[in-house]
Coordinates of C-alpha atoms in Angstrom, one line a residue:
X20 CA 23.8 -22.6 25.0
X21 CA 24.0 -19.1 26.4
X22 CA 27.5 -17.3 27.3
X23 CA 28.9 -18.3 31.0
X24 CA 25.7 -20.4 30.9
X25 CA 27.4 -23.8 33.0
X26 CA 26.3 -27.8 32.5
X27 CA 27.2 -31.2 33.3
X28 CA 28.6 -33.9 30.1
X29 CA 28.8 -37.4 31.6
X30 CA 32.3 -38.6 29.7
X31 CA 33.3 -42.5 29.0
X32 CA 36.7 -42.7 30.8
X33 CA 37.5 -45.3 28.5
X34 CA 36.4 -44.0 24.7
X35 CA 35.6 -40.2 25.1
X36 CA 32.1 -40.9 23.9
X37 CA 30.0 -38.3 25.0
X38 CA 26.4 -37.8 26.9
X39 CA 24.2 -35.9 28.1
X40 CA 22.8 -37.9 30.9
X41 CA 24.5 -40.5 33.1
X42 CA 24.7 -44.3 31.4
X43 CA 25.7 -47.8 33.3
X44 CA 27.4 -48.9 30.2
X45 CA 28.5 -47.3 27.5
X46 CA 26.5 -47.2 24.4
X47 CA 29.7 -46.8 22.0
X48 CA 33.0 -48.9 24.1
X49 CA 30.7 -51.1 26.1
X50 CA 32.2 -50.7 29.1
X51 CA 30.7 -50.0 32.9
X52 CA 30.6 -47.7 35.7
X53 CA 32.7 -46.1 32.6
X54 CA 31.2 -42.3 32.8
X55 CA 32.4 -39.2 35.0
X56 CA 30.0 -36.0 35.1
X57 CA 31.7 -32.8 34.7
X58 CA 30.6 -29.1 34.6
X59 CA 32.0 -27.6 31.6
X60 CA 30.1 -24.3 30.0
X61 CA 29.8 -22.7 26.8
X62 CA 33.4 -20.7 25.5
X63 CA 33.3 -16.9 25.6
X64 CA 33.2 -15.3 22.0
X65 CA 30.5 -14.0 19.5
X66 CA 28.9 -17.5 18.9
X67 CA 29.8 -16.5 14.5
X68 CA 31.3 -19.3 12.0
X69 CA 34.9 -18.9 12.4
X70 CA 36.6 -17.2 9.4
X71 CA 38.8 -19.0 7.4
X72 CA 42.9 -18.4 7.4
X73 CA 44.9 -18.0 3.8
X74 CA 46.7 -20.7 4.6
X75 CA 43.7 -23.4 4.8
X76 CA 43.9 -24.3 0.9
X77 CA 44.3 -28.2 -0.6
X78 CA 47.5 -29.0 -1.8
X79 CA 47.9 -31.7 -4.9
X80 CA 48.8 -34.8 -3.3
X81 CA 51.6 -34.6 -6.3
X82 CA 53.3 -31.6 -5.4
X83 CA 54.9 -32.8 -2.3
X84 CA 57.8 -34.2 -1.8
X85 CA 59.9 -36.3 0.2
X86 CA 63.8 -36.4 1.7
X87 CA 65.6 -38.5 4.0
X88 CA 66.2 -35.6 5.6
X89 CA 62.5 -35.0 7.4
X90 CA 63.5 -37.3 10.1
X91 CA 65.2 -36.3 13.2
X92 CA 67.9 -38.8 13.9
X93 CA 67.1 -38.0 18.2
X94 CA 70.9 -39.7 19.5
X95 CA 69.0 -42.8 20.9
X96 CA 69.4 -46.1 18.2
X97 CA 66.6 -47.6 20.7
X98 CA 64.5 -45.5 20.3
X99 CA 65.4 -44.2 16.9
X100 CA 64.1 -47.9 16.6
X101 CA 60.9 -47.7 17.9
X102 CA 59.7 -44.6 16.4
X103 CA 60.7 -46.1 13.2
X104 CA 64.2 -44.1 12.2
X105 CA 63.5 -41.3 13.8
X106 CA 61.8 -38.3 15.0
X107 CA 59.0 -37.3 12.3
X108 CA 58.3 -33.2 11.6
X109 CA 55.2 -32.4 12.8
X110 CA 54.0 -35.9 15.0
X111 CA 52.3 -35.8 18.2
X112 CA 54.2 -38.6 19.8
X113 CA 52.7 -39.6 23.3
X114 CA 54.6 -41.9 26.4
X115 CA 53.2 -43.6 29.1
X116 CA 54.8 -46.0 31.4
X117 CA 54.1 -45.9 35.9
X118 CA 55.1 -43.4 37.6
X119 CA 59.6 -43.7 38.3
X120 CA 59.9 -45.8 35.3
X121 CA 61.9 -43.4 33.7
X122 CA 59.9 -41.4 31.4
X123 CA 61.0 -38.4 32.0
X124 CA 65.0 -39.3 32.3
X125 CA 64.6 -40.6 28.4
X126 CA 63.0 -37.5 27.2
X127 CA 65.8 -35.6 28.7
X128 CA 68.4 -37.8 27.3
X129 CA 66.9 -37.1 24.1
X130 CA 67.0 -33.0 24.3
X131 CA 70.7 -33.4 25.8
X132 CA 71.4 -35.4 22.2
X133 CA 69.5 -32.7 20.0
X134 CA 70.7 -29.9 21.5
X135 CA 74.1 -31.2 21.1
X136 CA 73.4 -31.4 17.0
X137 CA 72.1 -27.3 17.4
X138 CA 68.2 -28.7 17.2
X139 CA 65.9 -26.0 19.4
X140 CA 64.4 -27.6 22.1
X141 CA 61.7 -26.4 24.6
X142 CA 61.2 -28.8 27.7
X143 CA 57.7 -27.3 29.1
X144 CA 57.1 -28.7 32.3
X145 CA 53.2 -28.9 35.2
X146 CA 55.5 -31.4 37.4
X147 CA 58.9 -30.4 38.7
X148 CA 60.6 -26.9 39.4
X149 CA 63.0 -24.7 36.6
X150 CA 66.0 -26.8 39.6
X151 CA 64.2 -29.7 40.1
X152 CA 65.2 -30.1 36.2
X153 CA 68.5 -28.3 36.3
X154 CA 68.7 -31.5 38.8
X155 CA 68.7 -34.5 37.0
X156 CA 70.2 -33.1 34.3
X157 CA 73.2 -32.5 35.8
X158 CA 73.2 -36.5 36.3
X159 CA 72.5 -37.4 33.6
X160 CA 75.7 -35.4 32.4
X161 CA 76.9 -32.2 31.6
X162 CA 74.6 -30.1 28.2
X163 CA 76.8 -29.1 25.5
X164 CA 74.4 -26.8 24.0
X165 CA 71.4 -25.3 25.9
X166 CA 67.9 -25.4 25.6
X167 CA 64.4 -24.1 26.8
X168 CA 62.6 -24.9 29.5
X169 CA 59.4 -23.6 30.8
X170 CA 57.6 -24.1 33.7
X171 CA 54.0 -23.8 33.2
X172 CA 50.5 -25.3 33.3
X173 CA 48.3 -23.1 31.6
X174 CA 47.6 -24.5 27.5
X175 CA 47.5 -20.6 26.5
X176 CA 50.4 -19.1 27.5
X177 CA 51.7 -22.7 26.5
X178 CA 50.9 -22.0 23.0
X179 CA 51.7 -18.6 22.6
X180 CA 55.5 -19.5 23.5
X181 CA 55.2 -22.8 21.0
X182 CA 54.0 -20.3 18.1
X183 CA 57.0 -16.8 19.6
X184 CA 59.7 -19.8 19.5
X185 CA 59.1 -22.2 16.9
X186 CA 61.5 -24.5 18.3
X187 CA 61.8 -28.0 16.4
X188 CA 60.8 -30.6 19.1
X189 CA 58.7 -29.5 22.2
X190 CA 58.5 -32.0 25.3
X191 CA 55.0 -31.7 27.7
X192 CA 55.5 -33.1 30.7
X193 CA 52.7 -34.7 31.9
X194 CA 49.7 -34.1 30.0
X195 CA 47.6 -34.6 32.8
X196 CA 48.8 -31.1 34.5
X197 CA 47.8 -28.7 31.9
X198 CA 44.7 -26.8 31.7
X199 CA 43.0 -24.8 29.6
X200 CA 40.7 -21.2 31.3
X201 CA 37.8 -22.1 29.4
X202 CA 37.8 -25.9 30.5
X203 CA 36.0 -25.2 33.9
X204 CA 36.8 -29.6 35.2
X205 CA 39.9 -29.6 36.9
X206 CA 43.4 -30.7 35.3
X207 CA 43.7 -34.4 34.4
X208 CA 40.2 -35.0 33.9
X209 CA 38.5 -35.9 30.6
X210 CA 38.2 -32.6 29.3
X211 CA 41.0 -30.8 29.6
X212 CA 43.1 -33.7 28.6
X213 CA 41.1 -33.9 25.4
X214 CA 40.9 -30.3 24.7
X215 CA 45.2 -29.9 25.6
X216 CA 46.0 -33.1 23.2
X217 CA 43.6 -31.2 20.9
X218 CA 45.2 -27.3 21.2
X219 CA 48.9 -29.5 21.1
X220 CA 47.2 -32.0 17.7
X221 CA 47.0 -28.8 15.9
X222 CA 50.3 -26.4 17.3
X223 CA 52.3 -29.8 15.9
X224 CA 50.5 -30.2 12.7
X225 CA 50.0 -26.4 11.2
X226 CA 53.6 -25.9 12.6
X227 CA 56.0 -28.7 12.5
X228 CA 57.0 -28.9 15.5
X229 CA 57.3 -32.8 16.8
X230 CA 55.4 -33.2 20.5
X231 CA 56.1 -35.5 23.0
X232 CA 53.1 -35.8 25.9
X233 CA 54.1 -37.7 28.8
X234 CA 50.7 -39.7 29.7
X235 CA 50.6 -41.2 33.0
X236 CA 48.8 -44.6 33.7
X237 CA 46.3 -45.9 35.5
X238 CA 46.3 -49.1 37.4
X239 CA 44.8 -51.1 34.9
X240 CA 47.8 -49.9 32.7
X241 CA 46.0 -47.1 30.6
X242 CA 46.8 -43.4 29.8
X243 CA 44.6 -42.0 32.2
X244 CA 42.3 -39.8 30.8
X245 CA 40.1 -40.6 27.6
X246 CA 41.3 -43.2 25.3
X247 CA 40.3 -41.4 22.3
X248 CA 43.8 -40.2 23.4
X249 CA 45.1 -42.7 22.1
X250 CA 43.3 -42.3 18.4
X251 CA 44.2 -38.8 18.1
X252 CA 48.5 -39.0 18.3
X253 CA 50.5 -40.2 15.5
X254 CA 52.3 -42.7 18.3
X255 CA 52.1 -44.0 21.5
X256 CA 55.3 -46.0 23.3
X257 CA 54.5 -47.3 26.4
X258 CA 56.9 -47.6 28.8
X259 CA 56.9 -51.5 30.6
X260 CA 59.2 -53.3 33.6
X261 CA 59.7 -53.3 37.0
X262 CA 59.7 -49.6 38.6
X263 CA 62.8 -51.8 40.7
X264 CA 64.6 -54.0 38.6
X265 CA 67.2 -52.3 36.5
X266 CA 65.4 -52.9 32.6
X267 CA 63.2 -51.4 31.4
X268 CA 61.7 -51.8 27.4
X269 CA 59.7 -49.4 25.3
X270 CA 57.7 -50.7 23.7
X271 CA 55.1 -49.0 20.3
X272 CA 52.1 -49.9 20.6
X273 CA 50.7 -47.5 17.9
X274 CA 53.1 -45.6 15.1
X275 CA 51.9 -44.1 12.3
X276 CA 55.3 -43.4 10.5
X277 CA 57.0 -47.4 11.6
X278 CA 56.2 -50.3 13.1
X279 CA 54.4 -51.5 16.0
X280 CA 56.3 -53.9 16.6
X281 CA 59.6 -52.7 17.5
X282 CA 60.9 -53.1 20.7
X283 CA 64.0 -50.7 22.6
X284 CA 65.5 -52.3 25.9
X285 CA 67.2 -50.0 28.0
X286 CA 68.9 -50.3 31.8
X287 CA 68.3 -47.6 34.6
X288 CA 71.8 -46.3 36.2
X289 CA 73.1 -43.8 38.6
X290 CA 73.5 -41.5 35.0
X291 CA 70.2 -42.7 33.2
X292 CA 69.2 -45.3 30.7
X293 CA 71.4 -46.8 29.7
X294 CA 70.9 -48.5 26.0
X295 CA 71.3 -52.6 26.0
X296 CA 72.4 -53.9 22.1
X297 CA 72.7 -57.3 23.2
X298 CA 68.6 -58.3 24.9
X299 CA 69.6 -61.8 24.7
X300 CA 72.3 -61.7 26.9
X301 CA 70.8 -60.0 29.5
X302 CA 68.1 -61.2 29.4
X303 CA 70.5 -64.4 30.6
X304 CA 72.3 -63.3 32.5
X305 CA 72.3 -65.0 36.4
X306 CA 70.8 -68.6 34.4
X307 CA 70.8 -71.2 36.4
X308 CA 72.8 -74.6 35.6
X309 CA 71.9 -77.8 36.4
X310 CA 68.3 -76.7 38.0
X311 CA 64.9 -78.6 36.7
X312 CA 61.9 -77.0 35.3
X313 CA 64.0 -74.1 32.9
X314 CA 64.7 -74.6 29.5
X315 CA 65.7 -71.2 26.8
X316 CA 63.3 -70.4 24.1
X317 CA 63.3 -67.9 21.3
X318 CA 60.9 -65.1 20.5
X319 CA 61.0 -61.9 18.1
X320 CA 59.9 -58.3 19.2
X321 CA 59.4 -56.6 15.6
X322 CA 62.7 -57.6 13.6
X323 CA 64.9 -58.8 16.2
X324 CA 65.0 -62.5 18.1
X325 CA 65.5 -62.7 22.2
X326 CA 65.9 -65.7 24.4
X327 CA 64.2 -65.6 27.3
X328 CA 63.9 -68.2 30.1
X329 CA 61.3 -70.0 30.6
X330 CA 61.0 -70.5 34.5
X331 CA 58.9 -73.6 35.9
X332 CA 58.1 -75.3 39.6
X333 CA 55.4 -78.4 39.2
X334 CA 54.7 -79.7 43.0
X335 CA 51.9 -81.9 44.5
X336 CA 49.1 -79.8 46.3
X337 CA 48.3 -79.1 49.9
X338 CA 44.6 -77.8 49.1
X339 CA 41.5 -79.5 46.6
X340 CA 42.5 -77.1 44.1
X341 CA 45.4 -77.1 42.4
X342 CA 47.2 -73.2 42.3
X343 CA 48.1 -71.9 39.0
X344 CA 50.2 -69.3 38.3
X345 CA 52.2 -67.4 35.3
X346 CA 54.2 -64.6 35.2
X347 CA 54.7 -62.6 32.0
X348 CA 52.8 -65.2 29.6
X349 CA 49.1 -66.0 29.7
X350 CA 47.7 -68.3 32.1
X351 CA 45.3 -69.6 29.5
X352 CA 47.7 -71.3 27.4
X353 CA 49.5 -72.5 30.4
X354 CA 45.9 -74.2 31.5
X355 CA 46.0 -75.2 28.0
X356 CA 49.5 -77.0 27.8
X357 CA 48.9 -78.5 31.0
X358 CA 45.8 -80.2 30.0
X359 CA 47.3 -81.1 26.7
X360 CA 50.0 -82.8 28.3
X361 CA 48.1 -84.7 30.8
X362 CA 44.9 -85.9 27.9
X363 CA 48.3 -86.9 25.3
X364 CA 51.1 -87.8 27.6
X365 CA 49.3 -89.5 30.5
X366 CA 51.4 -87.0 33.2
X367 CA 49.6 -87.1 36.4
X368 CA 49.4 -83.1 37.1
X369 CA 45.7 -82.3 38.0
X370 CA 46.9 -82.5 42.1
X371 CA 50.3 -80.3 41.0
X372 CA 50.7 -76.7 41.4
X373 CA 52.2 -75.0 38.7
X374 CA 53.7 -72.0 38.5
X375 CA 55.5 -70.6 34.9
X376 CA 57.7 -67.6 34.6
X377 CA 59.0 -65.8 32.3
X378 CA 62.9 -64.7 33.7
X379 CA 63.3 -61.1 33.4
X380 CA 60.1 -59.6 33.3
X381 CA 59.3 -59.4 30.0
X382 CA 56.0 -60.2 28.9
X383 CA 55.8 -63.0 25.8
X384 CA 51.9 -63.2 23.9
X385 CA 53.7 -65.5 20.8
X386 CA 52.8 -69.6 21.1
X387 CA 56.3 -70.2 19.5
X388 CA 57.2 -70.7 23.3
X389 CA 54.1 -73.4 23.9
X390 CA 56.8 -76.2 23.1
X391 CA 59.7 -74.6 25.6
X392 CA 57.3 -73.9 28.4
X393 CA 56.1 -77.4 28.0
X394 CA 59.1 -78.3 28.2
X395 CA 60.4 -76.9 31.5
X396 CA 56.9 -78.1 33.3
X397 CA 57.8 -81.8 32.7
X398 CA 61.5 -81.8 33.4
X399 CA 60.1 -80.0 36.5
X400 CA 57.9 -82.8 37.3
X401 CA 60.0 -84.9 36.8
X402 CA 63.4 -83.3 38.4
X403 CA 65.7 -84.0 35.1
X404 CA 67.7 -81.3 34.6
X405 CA 67.8 -80.3 30.7
X406 CA 71.5 -79.3 28.5
X407 CA 72.1 -75.6 29.2
X408 CA 72.5 -75.2 25.5
X409 CA 69.2 -76.5 25.0
X410 CA 67.0 -74.0 23.8
X411 CA 63.3 -75.0 22.0
X412 CA 61.2 -73.4 19.5
X413 CA 58.1 -74.5 18.7
X414 CA 53.6 -74.2 18.8
X415 CA 52.7 -77.1 20.7
X416 CA 48.5 -78.0 19.0
X417 CA 46.1 -79.7 20.5
X418 CA 46.7 -82.6 19.7
X419 CA 49.9 -82.1 21.0
X420 CA 51.7 -82.1 18.0
X421 CA 54.5 -78.9 17.5
X422 CA 53.4 -76.9 14.5
X423 CA 55.9 -74.0 12.7
X424 CA 57.2 -71.2 13.8
X425 CA 57.4 -67.9 11.4
X426 CA 61.2 -65.9 11.5
X427 CA 63.2 -69.8 13.4
X428 CA 66.1 -69.0 10.6
X429 CA 66.9 -65.8 12.6
X430 CA 65.7 -67.6 16.6
X431 CA 68.3 -70.9 16.0
X432 CA 70.9 -68.0 14.5
X433 CA 70.5 -66.1 17.7
X434 CA 70.4 -69.6 19.8
X435 CA 73.8 -70.2 17.6
X436 CA 75.3 -67.1 17.9
X437 CA 74.8 -67.2 22.2
X438 CA 76.3 -70.8 22.7
X439 CA 73.3 -72.8 22.7
X440 CA 73.9 -76.3 20.5
X441 CA 71.1 -78.4 20.6
X442 CA 67.5 -76.7 19.0
X443 CA 64.3 -78.3 19.8
X444 CA 62.6 -77.5 17.1
X445 CA 58.7 -78.4 14.4
X446 CA 60.2 -81.3 12.2
X447 CA 58.5 -79.4 9.9
X448 CA 61.2 -76.4 9.3
X449 CA 64.3 -79.0 9.6
X450 CA 64.2 -78.8 6.0
X451 CA 65.4 -74.4 6.7
X452 CA 68.4 -75.3 9.1
X453 CA 70.5 -77.9 6.9
X454 CA 74.1 -76.6 7.1
X455 CA 74.4 -75.4 10.0
X456 CA 76.9 -74.7 11.5
X457 CA 78.8 -72.7 15.6
X458 CA 80.7 -69.9 15.1
X459 CA 83.7 -71.5 16.2
X460 CA 82.4 -74.3 13.0
X461 CA 80.9 -76.5 14.6
X462 CA 77.9 -78.9 14.1
X463 CA 74.9 -77.6 16.1
X464 CA 72.7 -80.9 17.1
X465 CA 69.2 -79.8 15.2
X466 CA 66.8 -82.1 17.5
X467 CA 63.7 -82.5 14.6
X468 CA 59.9 -82.9 16.8
X469 CA 56.3 -84.0 15.4
X470 CA 55.0 -83.7 18.3
X471 CA 55.5 -82.7 23.0
X472 CA 55.3 -86.7 23.4
X473 CA 58.7 -86.5 21.4
X474 CA 60.4 -83.6 23.1
X475 CA 59.3 -85.6 26.3
X476 CA 60.5 -89.1 25.4
X477 CA 64.5 -86.7 24.5
X478 CA 64.1 -85.6 28.0
X479 CA 63.7 -89.6 29.4
X480 CA 66.4 -90.4 27.0
X481 CA 69.1 -87.3 28.8
X482 CA 67.7 -88.8 32.2
X483 CA 68.6 -92.6 30.9

C-alpha cells in the first residue's frame, strides 16, 4: 500500500478478526453481525525493515532470579487478594465495569496508598481535568505524598512522558479515550483500542512498569472494543454490583500471576470504597425472621466461603403459562430443580409462578446452592418458615439425590462461626463433619440427607 493511501478494513468487535470485506458471520469466533468497517492508512516511514535493538537478546531461564519483593503490595487487602498477592512489575492490568461502579475511585485509592509508601505513580486521565481529579482525591482523603497527574489522550505524548519519568505504576483512565495519530479511525474504535493497548504492552514489558487500564463495559457486560484486548493483557478485573447499591465485588476473570477464583468485596461510602472483611455478615445483614421461602446457603469464591440468603416466592399463576424468574442464578437451573420437585416429590408446581433471588446481588453459578434453592421453593409453596439458624448445602441431581460438594468443612465451619446451629448436608459428607462444635462449645445439629425428599420431610416434620 502506498504511503498515505487509505483503505477500508473490517474488524470483528468480539475477537478482533481483520478482513478486507464485510461478512455476516466472523470466521474466527462465529459471531453474527460483529464486523465493523474502519478506514485506516499506511503508517509513515520508509517501509524498510526495522533495526533490531541491542537489548533484544535471549536470556537463560536459569539466570532469572525471583524474590519476594517482586510484588508491590498496593495497601488494599481485597485488591491484593484478587491480584494474587500484589502488583507484579511489568504487568498490564485491565479494570472493567459499568460507568459509575467505582473503577476510578478504587484506582485513586490505590495510588494514594502506593504514594504513601514512596512509590512513584503517574495517573493519566483522558476523561477528567486536573481539577476534577483533585476534587475526587480530596474527597477520599489527603495525600501524604504527591503523585504525577497528566491529562492527555495523544498516545505519542503519553509514551514520551512514560519513557522520560519511568514511574513504577501508571493508570490509564480510560483506554477508549486514547488515540494514535497514525491510525485514522476515531478514538474508542477497534483499531485505536488495539493499537493503544499494543503500545502500552510494549512499554510495560520493556520498562518493567505496572500499567492499569480502565475499560468501559458494553450492555452485554464485556469490555468495549475487541475481545483480543483481554488476551493481550496479563490480568482482567471486573467490577460487579448495582451502582445504586452500596456493595461492590471485584472479580479476577484472568490472571497470569495468581488465581482467577478470588473476589474482593467493597462497600461504597462517601469517603470511597471500604473493604468488607467479613462478606458473610454483610450479605446476611437485614435477613428477615420467621419468613417462609428464605434459606441460607454457602458458596465458595476462591478460597473464601461466603454465606448468602436465598429467597423464593411461589404463588398461583394468573396466566396460562407460569412465569419463572431468577436473579443471581441460572434460570435453566431453576427450571431443572422445579422439574425434580414435581417428578420426585409430586408437588403441583406446574401452575405456579416462581421467583428466586440471591439476596445481596451476588451471582452464583456453582451447584452447591441447589439444595438451598429447592428448600426455599418448598418452604414458600407450603408457606412454612424454616429455622433462622439453618443452612443447606448440596447439589441436587435429576434423580432427586443430594450429592457431595467440595470444601464442605470450610462451608459448614463458616456457618457455625456465623451462629448457625442446624446444617443440612449430603449424607456422604457426614463423616467429615463429626465432632463439630459451636464457638461456645455447643452441639451443632447435622441433618444428613440422601435425597431432596429427605430434606422436604425435615420441613414437614418441623411444620408438624
